[in-house]
Amino acid sequence: MKKKLSIKLRITLWFTIFMIATAAISLAFLFSVGEMQSQRDSEQVLRSAVEKSFQEIEYEDGSLEIDEDLDVYKDGIYISVYDDAGHFLYGRIPYAFPTDAAISTDKMIKISNDAGTWYVFDHVQIYSGYGNVHVRGITSAAIAQSAFSTLHRLTAILLPILVLISVLGGYWLARRAFRPVRQIVETAESISHSGDLTLRIQLPPGKDEIHSLANTFDGMFDRLEETFQKEKQFTSDAAHELRTPTSVILSQCEYALENATTVEETKEALICVQQQAEKMARLISQLLTLARADNGTQKLQKELLNLSELTEIICQQQQEYASAKNITMETAIQQDILFHGDETMLMRLWINLIENGIHYGKENGHLTVSLSKEQNRIVGRVIDDGIGIGPEHLDKIWQRFYQVDTVRNPNQNSTGLGLSMVKWIVEAHGGNVSVQSHLGAGSTFTFAIPIS
Ligand code: ADP
């Protein structure tokens, strides 16, 4: 099976290959340019030495005279003189230089044999009466190249050392850069093994991509933990809420079976059972709606409806409960507001708000229900002058099962789910809901839903 290299190793490998290739290309370029330049320099030096030599050669009185001042060897350059037939006349040639090397003209050539390599430059001049005289300059290529061979050797030693240092340095840097990734992986693994959602990566401060990735993960864990907590809370609250009516039903049944002797007593127990069963049914239906809303399966059944009429009907229905508390109910409903919405959900929205207004309203109090069209929104309000809500509870009343004070308001039908349903219904229609309230003075619940 092919083993995959870690990213660290892959980066280091690519980095090394890239470095060696770059170094090799630049060195090859440097050496070839350097060698060309050194050949050009050698040619220049040879040419000037050869041309200078002709100053020491003269043809006088029928013979060719070569002055003794002619430097036959100077600064590594050997000078030799030949006649047109190629016969050696004067000068010095390096040891082992091939004596039969043909004379060329005005162009530096390279001559090699087993003993060495030389640069050779020949120049010819005509001496009237005598003919052509050739002067040859020879210098050892080894001298010219010695600087380069030192450079070559140095490169051969230094390059591997440099590559090694950069490989180790590259690997160290990659390891350092990837250390936070290791931390991310370890945290994710710990969370998935232990299920402990309180764990966080918590990298030390930094602004690079890996830090922002870690922060994003930490943020995600925060939200996961919060959702998980809410879910746990919801389940335990639901179980708790269902347990109370269930135990009441059980105890009533037990009492009736053991102690009820008359029809009246049995009926009384049955009424109590019925009330608790109704409460449970209501709770279960609300829970079901909220659970469906949570997993996205509770779809709105939208249709064109006259929201004004619907509101009027609900108000008439609620009138009876308001009267029981001697609450004066007023309406300010704009006529014929047409709206595309879910009828059942909108009814539930009004019922929940109005029932709360009555339930938490004072005896002989007032309740106002208003509905109007403002620009491109529908605005609904339920205003009561009841017990009000303390500022510390205002944010929390929308949470599931949250009840401000159950002792203060004992209510058979209270579940603490009403306002969370209201919020969901309004938001599912694209709107928002808010509350203004003063303890002891009353509350105003307002929702606004865009018409389009
Ligand atoms: P409940 O079933 O308890 O009424 P809700 O979700 O409808 O649940 O309301 C949550 C809490 O908000 C209630 O327990 C109550 O304390 C408070 N509340 C809601 N409406 C009003 C209101 N009109 N006046 C005062 N308090 C209210």
PDB file of N, CA, C and O in Angstrom, residues 96-123:
ATOM      1  N   ALA A  96      55.987  19.724 -23.305  1.00  0.00           N
ATOM      2  CA  ALA A  96      54.922  18.790 -23.718  1.00  0.00           C
ATOM      3  C   ALA A  96      53.913  19.390 -24.689  1.00  0.00           C
ATOM      4  O   ALA A  96      52.949  18.738 -25.079  1.00  0.00           O
ATOM      5  N   PHE A  97      54.135  20.660 -25.068  1.00  0.00           N
ATOM      6  CA  PHE A  97      53.216  21.252 -26.043  1.00  0.00           C
ATOM      7  C   PHE A  97      53.473  20.609 -27.405  1.00  0.00           C
ATOM      8  O   PHE A  97      54.631  20.452 -27.809  1.00  0.00           O
ATOM      9  N   PRO A  98      52.458  20.187 -28.136  1.00  0.00           N
ATOM     10  CA  PRO A  98      52.685  19.527 -29.428  1.00  0.00           C
ATOM     11  C   PRO A  98      53.367  20.466 -30.431  1.00  0.00           C
ATOM     12  O   PRO A  98      52.792  21.515 -30.771  1.00  0.00           O
ATOM     13  N   THR A  99      54.555  20.127 -30.852  1.00  0.00           N
ATOM     14  CA  THR A  99      55.343  21.017 -31.708  1.00  0.00           C
ATOM     15  C   THR A  99      54.759  21.099 -33.119  1.00  0.00           C
ATOM     16  O   THR A  99      55.018  22.039 -33.843  1.00  0.00           O
ATOM     17  N   ASP A 100      53.981  20.076 -33.467  1.00  0.00           N
ATOM     18  CA  ASP A 100      53.439  20.078 -34.829  1.00  0.00           C
ATOM     19  C   ASP A 100      52.102  20.801 -34.949  1.00  0.00           C
ATOM     20  O   ASP A 100      51.432  20.719 -35.965  1.00  0.00           O
ATOM     21  N   ALA A 101      51.714  21.529 -33.919  1.00  0.00           N
ATOM     22  CA  ALA A 101      50.416  22.218 -33.954  1.00  0.00           C
ATOM     23  C   ALA A 101      50.417  23.262 -35.066  1.00  0.00           C
ATOM     24  O   ALA A 101      51.300  24.117 -35.118  1.00  0.00           O
ATOM     25  N   ALA A 102      49.435  23.144 -35.978  1.00  0.00           N
ATOM     26  CA  ALA A 102      49.400  24.023 -37.152  1.00  0.00           C
ATOM     27  C   ALA A 102      49.180  25.471 -36.743  1.00  0.00           C
ATOM     28  O   ALA A 102      48.514  25.755 -35.750  1.00  0.00           O
ATOM     29  N   ILE A 103      49.783  26.352 -37.570  1.00  0.00           N
ATOM     30  CA  ILE A 103      49.668  27.793 -37.287  1.00  0.00           C
ATOM     31  C   ILE A 103      48.300  28.281 -37.795  1.00  0.00           C
ATOM     32  O   ILE A 103      47.906  27.968 -38.914  1.00  0.00           O
ATOM     33  N   SER A 104      47.634  29.007 -36.965  1.00  0.00           N
ATOM     34  CA  SER A 104      46.367  29.609 -37.397  1.00  0.00           C
ATOM     35  C   SER A 104      46.564  31.132 -37.371  1.00  0.00           C
ATOM     36  O   SER A 104      47.654  31.603 -37.067  1.00  0.00           O
ATOM     37  N   THR A 105      45.522  31.867 -37.673  1.00  0.00           N
ATOM     38  CA  THR A 105      45.729  33.326 -37.650  1.00  0.00           C
ATOM     39  C   THR A 105      44.611  34.044 -36.894  1.00  0.00           C
ATOM     40  O   THR A 105      43.429  33.795 -37.123  1.00  0.00           O
ATOM     41  N   ASP A 106      45.096  34.910 -36.020  1.00  0.00           N
ATOM     42  CA  ASP A 106      44.238  35.884 -35.330  1.00  0.00           C
ATOM     43  C   ASP A 106      42.987  35.305 -34.667  1.00  0.00           C
ATOM     44  O   ASP A 106      41.971  35.964 -34.608  1.00  0.00           O
ATOM     45  N   LYS A 107      43.099  34.079 -34.188  1.00  0.00           N
ATOM     46  CA  LYS A 107      41.946  33.519 -33.501  1.00  0.00           C
ATOM     47  C   LYS A 107      42.473  32.591 -32.407  1.00  0.00           C
ATOM     48  O   LYS A 107      43.328  31.747 -32.689  1.00  0.00           O
ATOM     49  N   MET A 108      42.032  32.782 -31.226  1.00  0.00           N
ATOM     50  CA  MET A 108      42.540  31.936 -30.147  1.00  0.00           C
ATOM     51  C   MET A 108      41.952  30.533 -30.275  1.00  0.00           C
ATOM     52  O   MET A 108      40.758  30.371 -30.488  1.00  0.00           O
ATOM     53  N   ILE A 109      42.827  29.533 -30.215  1.00  0.00           N
ATOM     54  CA  ILE A 109      42.327  28.157 -30.280  1.00  0.00           C
ATOM     55  C   ILE A 109      42.773  27.413 -29.012  1.00  0.00           C
ATOM     56  O   ILE A 109      43.673  27.865 -28.304  1.00  0.00           O
ATOM     57  N   LYS A 110      42.127  26.306 -28.796  1.00  0.00           N
ATOM     58  CA  LYS A 110      42.447  25.506 -27.605  1.00  0.00           C
ATOM     59  C   LYS A 110      43.116  24.229 -28.097  1.00  0.00           C
ATOM     60  O   LYS A 110      42.562  23.547 -28.979  1.00  0.00           O
ATOM     61  N   ILE A 111      44.274  23.922 -27.582  1.00  0.00           N
ATOM     62  CA  ILE A 111      44.962  22.697 -28.000  1.00  0.00           C
ATOM     63  C   ILE A 111      45.182  21.832 -26.769  1.00  0.00           C
ATOM     64  O   ILE A 111      45.641  22.323 -25.734  1.00  0.00           O
ATOM     65  N   SER A 112      44.831  20.553 -26.893  1.00  0.00           N
ATOM     66  CA  SER A 112      44.990  19.665 -25.732  1.00  0.00           C
ATOM     67  C   SER A 112      45.735  18.396 -26.129  1.00  0.00           C
ATOM     68  O   SER A 112      45.646  17.944 -27.270  1.00  0.00           O
ATOM     69  N   ASN A 113      46.454  17.845 -25.236  1.00  0.00           N
ATOM     70  CA  ASN A 113      46.957  16.459 -25.340  1.00  0.00           C
ATOM     71  C   ASN A 113      46.953  15.867 -23.942  1.00  0.00           C
ATOM     72  O   ASN A 113      46.379  16.474 -23.025  1.00  0.00           O
ATOM     73  N   ASP A 114      47.587  14.714 -23.789  1.00  0.00           N
ATOM     74  CA  ASP A 114      47.544  14.047 -22.480  1.00  0.00           C
ATOM     75  C   ASP A 114      48.169  14.888 -21.372  1.00  0.00           C
ATOM     76  O   ASP A 114      47.804  14.757 -20.193  1.00  0.00           O
ATOM     77  N   ALA A 115      49.136  15.732 -21.768  1.00  0.00           N
ATOM     78  CA  ALA A 115      49.880  16.466 -20.745  1.00  0.00           C
ATOM     79  C   ALA A 115      49.181  17.746 -20.294  1.00  0.00           C
ATOM     80  O   ALA A 115      49.484  18.290 -19.237  1.00  0.00           O
ATOM     81  N   GLY A 116      48.299  18.247 -21.126  1.00  0.00           N
ATOM     82  CA  GLY A 116      47.629  19.475 -20.690  1.00  0.00           C
ATOM     83  C   GLY A 116      46.815  20.134 -21.788  1.00  0.00           C
ATOM     84  O   GLY A 116      46.677  19.597 -22.894  1.00  0.00           O
ATOM     85  N   THR A 117      46.289  21.319 -21.429  1.00  0.00           N
ATOM     86  CA  THR A 117      45.469  22.081 -22.367  1.00  0.00           C
ATOM     87  C   THR A 117      46.030  23.499 -22.418  1.00  0.00           C
ATOM     88  O   THR A 117      46.388  24.062 -21.377  1.00  0.00           O
ATOM     89  N   TRP A 118      46.109  24.037 -23.632  1.00  0.00           N
ATOM     90  CA  TRP A 118      46.689  25.387 -23.776  1.00  0.00           C
ATOM     91  C   TRP A 118      45.786  26.245 -24.673  1.00  0.00           C
ATOM     92  O   TRP A 118      45.121  25.738 -25.571  1.00  0.00           O
ATOM     93  N   TYR A 119      45.846  27.538 -24.385  1.00  0.00           N
ATOM     94  CA  TYR A 119      45.246  28.502 -25.308  1.00  0.00           C
ATOM     95  C   TYR A 119      46.371  29.025 -26.198  1.00  0.00           C
ATOM     96  O   TYR A 119      47.456  29.362 -25.700  1.00  0.00           O
ATOM     97  N   VAL A 120      46.098  29.040 -27.507  1.00  0.00           N
ATOM     98  CA  VAL A 120      47.146  29.439 -28.462  1.00  0.00           C
ATOM     99  C   VAL A 120      46.620  30.582 -29.328  1.00  0.00           C
ATOM    100  O   VAL A 120      45.483  30.531 -29.804  1.00  0.00           O
ATOM    101  N   PHE A 121      47.474  31.630 -29.508  1.00  0.00           N
ATOM    102  CA  PHE A 121      47.059  32.729 -30.376  1.00  0.00           C
ATOM    103  C   PHE A 121      48.205  33.024 -31.341  1.00  0.00           C
ATOM    104  O   PHE A 121      49.348  33.231 -30.931  1.00  0.00           O
ATOM    105  N   ASP A 122      47.916  32.992 -32.646  1.00  0.00           N
ATOM    106  CA  ASP A 122      48.953  33.236 -33.675  1.00  0.00           C
ATOM    107  C   ASP A 122      48.628  34.519 -34.423  1.00  0.00           C
ATOM    108  O   ASP A 122      47.460  34.812 -34.699  1.00  0.00           O
ATOM    109  N   HIS A 123      49.721  35.256 -34.738  1.00  0.00           N
ATOM    110  CA  HIS A 123      49.527  36.484 -35.529  1.00  0.00           C
ATOM    111  C   HIS A 123      50.631  36.532 -36.576  1.00  0.00           C
ATOM    112  O   HIS A 123      51.752  36.101 -36.326  1.00  0.00           O
TER     113      HIS A 123
END
